[in-house]
Short mmCIF file of C-alpha atoms in Angstrom, two decimals:
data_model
loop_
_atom_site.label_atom_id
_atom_site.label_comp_id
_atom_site.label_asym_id
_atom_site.label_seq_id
_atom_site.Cartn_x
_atom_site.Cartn_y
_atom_site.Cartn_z
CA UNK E 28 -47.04 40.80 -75.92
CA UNK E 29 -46.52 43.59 -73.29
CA UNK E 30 -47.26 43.02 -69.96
CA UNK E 31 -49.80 44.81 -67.88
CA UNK E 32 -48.31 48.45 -67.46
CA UNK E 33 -48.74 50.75 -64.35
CA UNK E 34 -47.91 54.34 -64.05
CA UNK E 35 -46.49 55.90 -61.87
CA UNK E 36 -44.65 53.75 -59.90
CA UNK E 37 -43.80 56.12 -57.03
CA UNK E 38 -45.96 58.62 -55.48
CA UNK E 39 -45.57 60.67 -52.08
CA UNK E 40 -48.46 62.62 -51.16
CA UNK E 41 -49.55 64.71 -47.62
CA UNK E 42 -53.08 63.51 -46.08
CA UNK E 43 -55.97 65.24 -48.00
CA UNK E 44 -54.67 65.10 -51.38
CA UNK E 45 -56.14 63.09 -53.91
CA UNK E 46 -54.27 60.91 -56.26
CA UNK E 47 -54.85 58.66 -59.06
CA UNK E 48 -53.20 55.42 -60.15
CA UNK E 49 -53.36 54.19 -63.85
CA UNK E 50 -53.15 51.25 -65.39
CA UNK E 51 -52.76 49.54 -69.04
CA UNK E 52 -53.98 45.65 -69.55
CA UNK E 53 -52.45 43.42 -71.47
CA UNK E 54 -53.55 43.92 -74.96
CA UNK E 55 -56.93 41.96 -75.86
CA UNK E 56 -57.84 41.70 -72.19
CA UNK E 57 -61.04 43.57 -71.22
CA UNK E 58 -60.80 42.83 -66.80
CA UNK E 59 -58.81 45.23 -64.76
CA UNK E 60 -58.83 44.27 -61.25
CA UNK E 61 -57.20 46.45 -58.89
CA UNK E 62 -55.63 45.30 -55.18
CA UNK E 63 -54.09 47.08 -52.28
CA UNK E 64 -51.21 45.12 -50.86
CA UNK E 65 -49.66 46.01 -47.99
CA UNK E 66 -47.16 43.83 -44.89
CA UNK E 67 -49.83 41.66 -43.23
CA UNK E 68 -52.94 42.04 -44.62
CA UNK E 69 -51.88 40.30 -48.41
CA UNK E 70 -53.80 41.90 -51.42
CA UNK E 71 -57.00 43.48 -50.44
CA UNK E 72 -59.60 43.26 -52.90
CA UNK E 73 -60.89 47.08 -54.14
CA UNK E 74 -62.90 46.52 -57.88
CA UNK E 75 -62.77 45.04 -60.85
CA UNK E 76 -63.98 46.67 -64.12
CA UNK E 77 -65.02 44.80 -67.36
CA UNK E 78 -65.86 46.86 -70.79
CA UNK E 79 -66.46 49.84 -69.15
CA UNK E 80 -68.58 48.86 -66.31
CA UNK E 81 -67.73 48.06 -62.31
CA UNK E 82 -68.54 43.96 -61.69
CA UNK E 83 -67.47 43.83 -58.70
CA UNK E 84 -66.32 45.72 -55.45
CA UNK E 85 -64.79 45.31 -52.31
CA UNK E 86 -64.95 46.86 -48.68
CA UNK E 87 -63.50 50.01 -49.36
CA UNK E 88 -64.36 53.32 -48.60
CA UNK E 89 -65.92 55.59 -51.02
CA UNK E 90 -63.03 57.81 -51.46
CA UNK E 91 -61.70 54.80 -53.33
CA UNK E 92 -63.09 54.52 -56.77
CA UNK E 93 -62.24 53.94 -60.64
CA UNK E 94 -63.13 53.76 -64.19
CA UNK E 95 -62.40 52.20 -67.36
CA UNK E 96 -62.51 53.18 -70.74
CA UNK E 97 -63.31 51.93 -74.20
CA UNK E 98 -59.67 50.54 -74.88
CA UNK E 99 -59.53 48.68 -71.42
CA UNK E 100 -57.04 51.18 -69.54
CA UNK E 101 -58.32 51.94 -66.38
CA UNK E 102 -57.90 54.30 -63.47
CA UNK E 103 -57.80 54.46 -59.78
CA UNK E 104 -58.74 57.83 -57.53
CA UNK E 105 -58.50 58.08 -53.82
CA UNK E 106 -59.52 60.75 -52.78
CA UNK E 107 -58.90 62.60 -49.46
CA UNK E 108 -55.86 60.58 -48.84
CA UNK E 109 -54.95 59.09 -44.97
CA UNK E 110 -51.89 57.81 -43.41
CA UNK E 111 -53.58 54.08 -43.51
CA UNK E 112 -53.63 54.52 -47.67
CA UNK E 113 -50.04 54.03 -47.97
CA UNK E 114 -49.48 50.36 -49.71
CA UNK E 115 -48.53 49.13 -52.85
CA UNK E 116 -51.61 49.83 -55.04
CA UNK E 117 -51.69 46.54 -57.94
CA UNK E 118 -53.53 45.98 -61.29
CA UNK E 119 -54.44 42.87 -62.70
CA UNK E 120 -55.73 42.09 -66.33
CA UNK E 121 -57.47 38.88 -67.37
CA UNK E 122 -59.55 37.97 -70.24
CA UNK E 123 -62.60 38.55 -67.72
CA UNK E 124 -63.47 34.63 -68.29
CA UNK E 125 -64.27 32.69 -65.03
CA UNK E 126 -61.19 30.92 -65.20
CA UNK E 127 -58.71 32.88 -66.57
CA UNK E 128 -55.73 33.69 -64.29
CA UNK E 129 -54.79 37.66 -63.27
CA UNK E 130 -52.05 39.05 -65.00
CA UNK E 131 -50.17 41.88 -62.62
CA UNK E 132 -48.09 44.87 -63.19
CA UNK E 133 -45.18 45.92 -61.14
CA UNK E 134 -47.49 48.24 -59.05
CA UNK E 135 -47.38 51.82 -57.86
CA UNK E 136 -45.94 52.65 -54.34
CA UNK E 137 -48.12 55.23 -52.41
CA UNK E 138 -46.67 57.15 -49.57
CA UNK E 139 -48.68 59.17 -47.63
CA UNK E 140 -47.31 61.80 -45.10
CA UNK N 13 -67.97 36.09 -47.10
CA UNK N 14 -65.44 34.50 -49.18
CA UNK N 15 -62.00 34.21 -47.19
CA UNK N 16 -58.73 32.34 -47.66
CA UNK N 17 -56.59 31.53 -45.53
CA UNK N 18 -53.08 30.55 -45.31
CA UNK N 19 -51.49 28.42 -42.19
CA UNK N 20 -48.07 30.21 -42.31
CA UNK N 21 -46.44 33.56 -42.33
CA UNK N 22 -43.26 32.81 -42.53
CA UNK N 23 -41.08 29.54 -43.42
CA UNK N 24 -37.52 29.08 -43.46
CA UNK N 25 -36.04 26.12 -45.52
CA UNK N 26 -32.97 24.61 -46.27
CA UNK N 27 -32.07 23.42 -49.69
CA UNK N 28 -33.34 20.19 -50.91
CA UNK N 29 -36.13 20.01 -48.04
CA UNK N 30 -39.49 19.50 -48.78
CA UNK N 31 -42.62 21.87 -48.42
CA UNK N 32 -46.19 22.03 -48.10
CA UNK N 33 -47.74 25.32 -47.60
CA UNK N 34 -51.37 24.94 -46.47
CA UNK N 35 -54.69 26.61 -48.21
CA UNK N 36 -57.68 26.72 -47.05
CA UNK N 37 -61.04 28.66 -48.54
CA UNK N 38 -64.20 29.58 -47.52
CA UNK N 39 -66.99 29.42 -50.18
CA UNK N 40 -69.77 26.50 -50.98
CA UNK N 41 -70.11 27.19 -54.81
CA UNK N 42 -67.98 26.51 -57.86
CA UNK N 43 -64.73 28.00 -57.24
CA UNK N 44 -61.31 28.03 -59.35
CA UNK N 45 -58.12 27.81 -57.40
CA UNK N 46 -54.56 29.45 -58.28
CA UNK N 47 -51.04 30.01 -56.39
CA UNK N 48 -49.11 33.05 -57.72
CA UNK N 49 -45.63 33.63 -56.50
CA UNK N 50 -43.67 37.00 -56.04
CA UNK N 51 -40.17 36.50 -56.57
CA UNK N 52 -38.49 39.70 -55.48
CA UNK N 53 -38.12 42.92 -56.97
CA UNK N 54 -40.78 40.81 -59.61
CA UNK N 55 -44.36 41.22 -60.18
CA UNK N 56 -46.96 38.46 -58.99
CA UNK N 57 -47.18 35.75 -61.36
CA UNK N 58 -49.18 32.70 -61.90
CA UNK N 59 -47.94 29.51 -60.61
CA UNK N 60 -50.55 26.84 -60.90
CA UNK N 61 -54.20 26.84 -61.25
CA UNK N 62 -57.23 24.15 -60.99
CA UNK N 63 -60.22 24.26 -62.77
CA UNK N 64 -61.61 20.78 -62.71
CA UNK N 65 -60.83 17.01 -62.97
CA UNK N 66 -57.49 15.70 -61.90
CA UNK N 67 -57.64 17.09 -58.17
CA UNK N 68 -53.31 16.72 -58.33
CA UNK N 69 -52.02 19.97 -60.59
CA UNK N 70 -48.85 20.28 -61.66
CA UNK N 71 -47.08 24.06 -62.38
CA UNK N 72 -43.94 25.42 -63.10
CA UNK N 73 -40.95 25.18 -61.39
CA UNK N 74 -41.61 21.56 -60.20
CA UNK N 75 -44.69 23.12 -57.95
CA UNK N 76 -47.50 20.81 -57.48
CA UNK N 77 -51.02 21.53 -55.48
CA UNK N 78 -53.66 19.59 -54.36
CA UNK N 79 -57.20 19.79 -54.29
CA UNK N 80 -59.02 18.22 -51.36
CA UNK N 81 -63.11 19.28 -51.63
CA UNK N 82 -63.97 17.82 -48.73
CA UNK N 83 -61.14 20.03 -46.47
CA UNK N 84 -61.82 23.40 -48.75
CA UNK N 85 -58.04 23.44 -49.07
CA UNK N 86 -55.69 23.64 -51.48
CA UNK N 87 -52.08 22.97 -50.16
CA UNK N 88 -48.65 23.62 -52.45
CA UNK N 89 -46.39 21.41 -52.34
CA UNK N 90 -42.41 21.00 -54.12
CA UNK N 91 -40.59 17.58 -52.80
CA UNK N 92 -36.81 19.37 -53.00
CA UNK N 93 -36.81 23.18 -52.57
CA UNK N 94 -34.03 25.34 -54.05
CA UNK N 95 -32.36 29.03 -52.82
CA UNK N 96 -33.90 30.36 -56.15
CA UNK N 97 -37.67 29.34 -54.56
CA UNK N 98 -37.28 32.15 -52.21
CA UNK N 99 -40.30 34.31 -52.93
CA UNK N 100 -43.65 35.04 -51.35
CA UNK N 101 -46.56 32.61 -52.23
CA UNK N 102 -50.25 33.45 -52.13
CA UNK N 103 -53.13 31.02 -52.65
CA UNK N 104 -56.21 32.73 -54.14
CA UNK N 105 -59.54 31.49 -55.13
CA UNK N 106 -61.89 32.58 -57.97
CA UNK N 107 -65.35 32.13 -57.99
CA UNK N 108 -68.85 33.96 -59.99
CA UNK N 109 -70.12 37.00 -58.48
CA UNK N 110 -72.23 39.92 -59.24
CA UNK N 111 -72.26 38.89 -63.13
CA UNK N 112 -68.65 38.72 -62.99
CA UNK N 113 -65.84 37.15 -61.01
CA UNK N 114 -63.80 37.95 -57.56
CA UNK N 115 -60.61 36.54 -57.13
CA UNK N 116 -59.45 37.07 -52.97
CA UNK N 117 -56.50 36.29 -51.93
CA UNK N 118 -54.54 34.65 -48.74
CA UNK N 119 -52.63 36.90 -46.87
CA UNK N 120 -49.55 35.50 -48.18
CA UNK N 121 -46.39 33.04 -47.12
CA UNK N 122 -42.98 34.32 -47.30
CA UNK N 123 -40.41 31.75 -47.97
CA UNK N 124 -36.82 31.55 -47.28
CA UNK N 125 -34.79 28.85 -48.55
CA UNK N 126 -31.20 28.85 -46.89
CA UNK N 127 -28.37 27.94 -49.89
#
């Protein structure tokens, strides 16, 4: 089974872009969950989607949003980017059951300058 | 708010010694409790989880974790540490919200183990 897939895995960008992240579950698995990690601070919780629709969000500015789509892929969109958005942006798939773990992908690195 | 917390930043080991690396959660309800590890250059991956019963779980690796309700914490533990155990270890915690579920985790523990 493949593992939870995230493109790209690099990105530089100047302040004021926008940018977005994507992400591929693990077949079968209809929860994307998507963290910011960064030295310190651990994995910050942004949202999770499940079929389609936002569950759950975290303390994040509105330029921060996502979506997902009918096969489970999702995306992530900052918008208006700042200095402080540079981290390691990660996706997580799970069957979307209470107890079912988070699968990650390797993550994409966002640099802004 | 939901928060966990994690007692250390940083540990340094030598082969063969024990550790503990303390957990501790804030939340009332029903919760479900996991340690992931980040090996480097790896992806986070899952290294033990509790649901219910047995408050003792046992993952891979020879990692263990205990439940203690009463404390809200959930400390790993591995009686003989090895070089390959160097890795970053976060406790996170699971639990039902807005129709769906929010897993948050610690800010992390970076362990060294010296060969």
């Amino acid at each position: 089974k493949a593992g939870v897939t995230q493109t790209p895995r690099y990105l530089i960008k100047t302040r004021g872009q926008q940018v977005t992240l994507s992400c591929s579950p693990i077949s079968g698995h209809r929860s994307v969950s998507w963290y910011q990690q960064t030295p310190g601070q651990g994995l910050q919780f942004l949202f999770e989607y499940f079929s389609e629709t936002q569950r759950n969000k975290g303390n994040f500015p509105g330029r921060f949003s996502g979506r997902q789509f009918s096969n489970s892929r999702s995306e992530m969109n900052v918008s208006t980017l700042e200095l402080g958005d540079s981290a390691l942006y990660l996706c997580a798939s799970s069957s979307g059951t209470d107890n079912s773990p988070l699968h990650f992908g390797n993550g994409t690195r966002l640099t802004v300058t | 708010a939901q928060s966990v917390s994690q007692h250390n930043h940083h540990v340094i080991l030598s082969e063969a010694a024990s550790l503990e690396l303390g957990c501790n959660y804030s939340y009332g309800g029903t919760v479900n409790l996991f340690w992931y590890v980040q090996y480097p250059g790896q992806h986070l991956q899952l290294l033990l989880k509790y649901f219910s019963g047995d408050p003792l779980v046992k993952g891979i690796k020879g990692f263990e974790a205990e439940f203690i309700k009463s404390k809200f914490s959930f400390n790993l533990r591995k009686p003989s540490v090895q070089w390959s155990d160097t890795a970053e270890y976060f406790c996170a915690v699971n639990s039902p919200l807005g129709g769906g579920f929010k897993t948050i985790f610690g800010a992390g523990t970076r362990l060294f183990v010296k060969a």
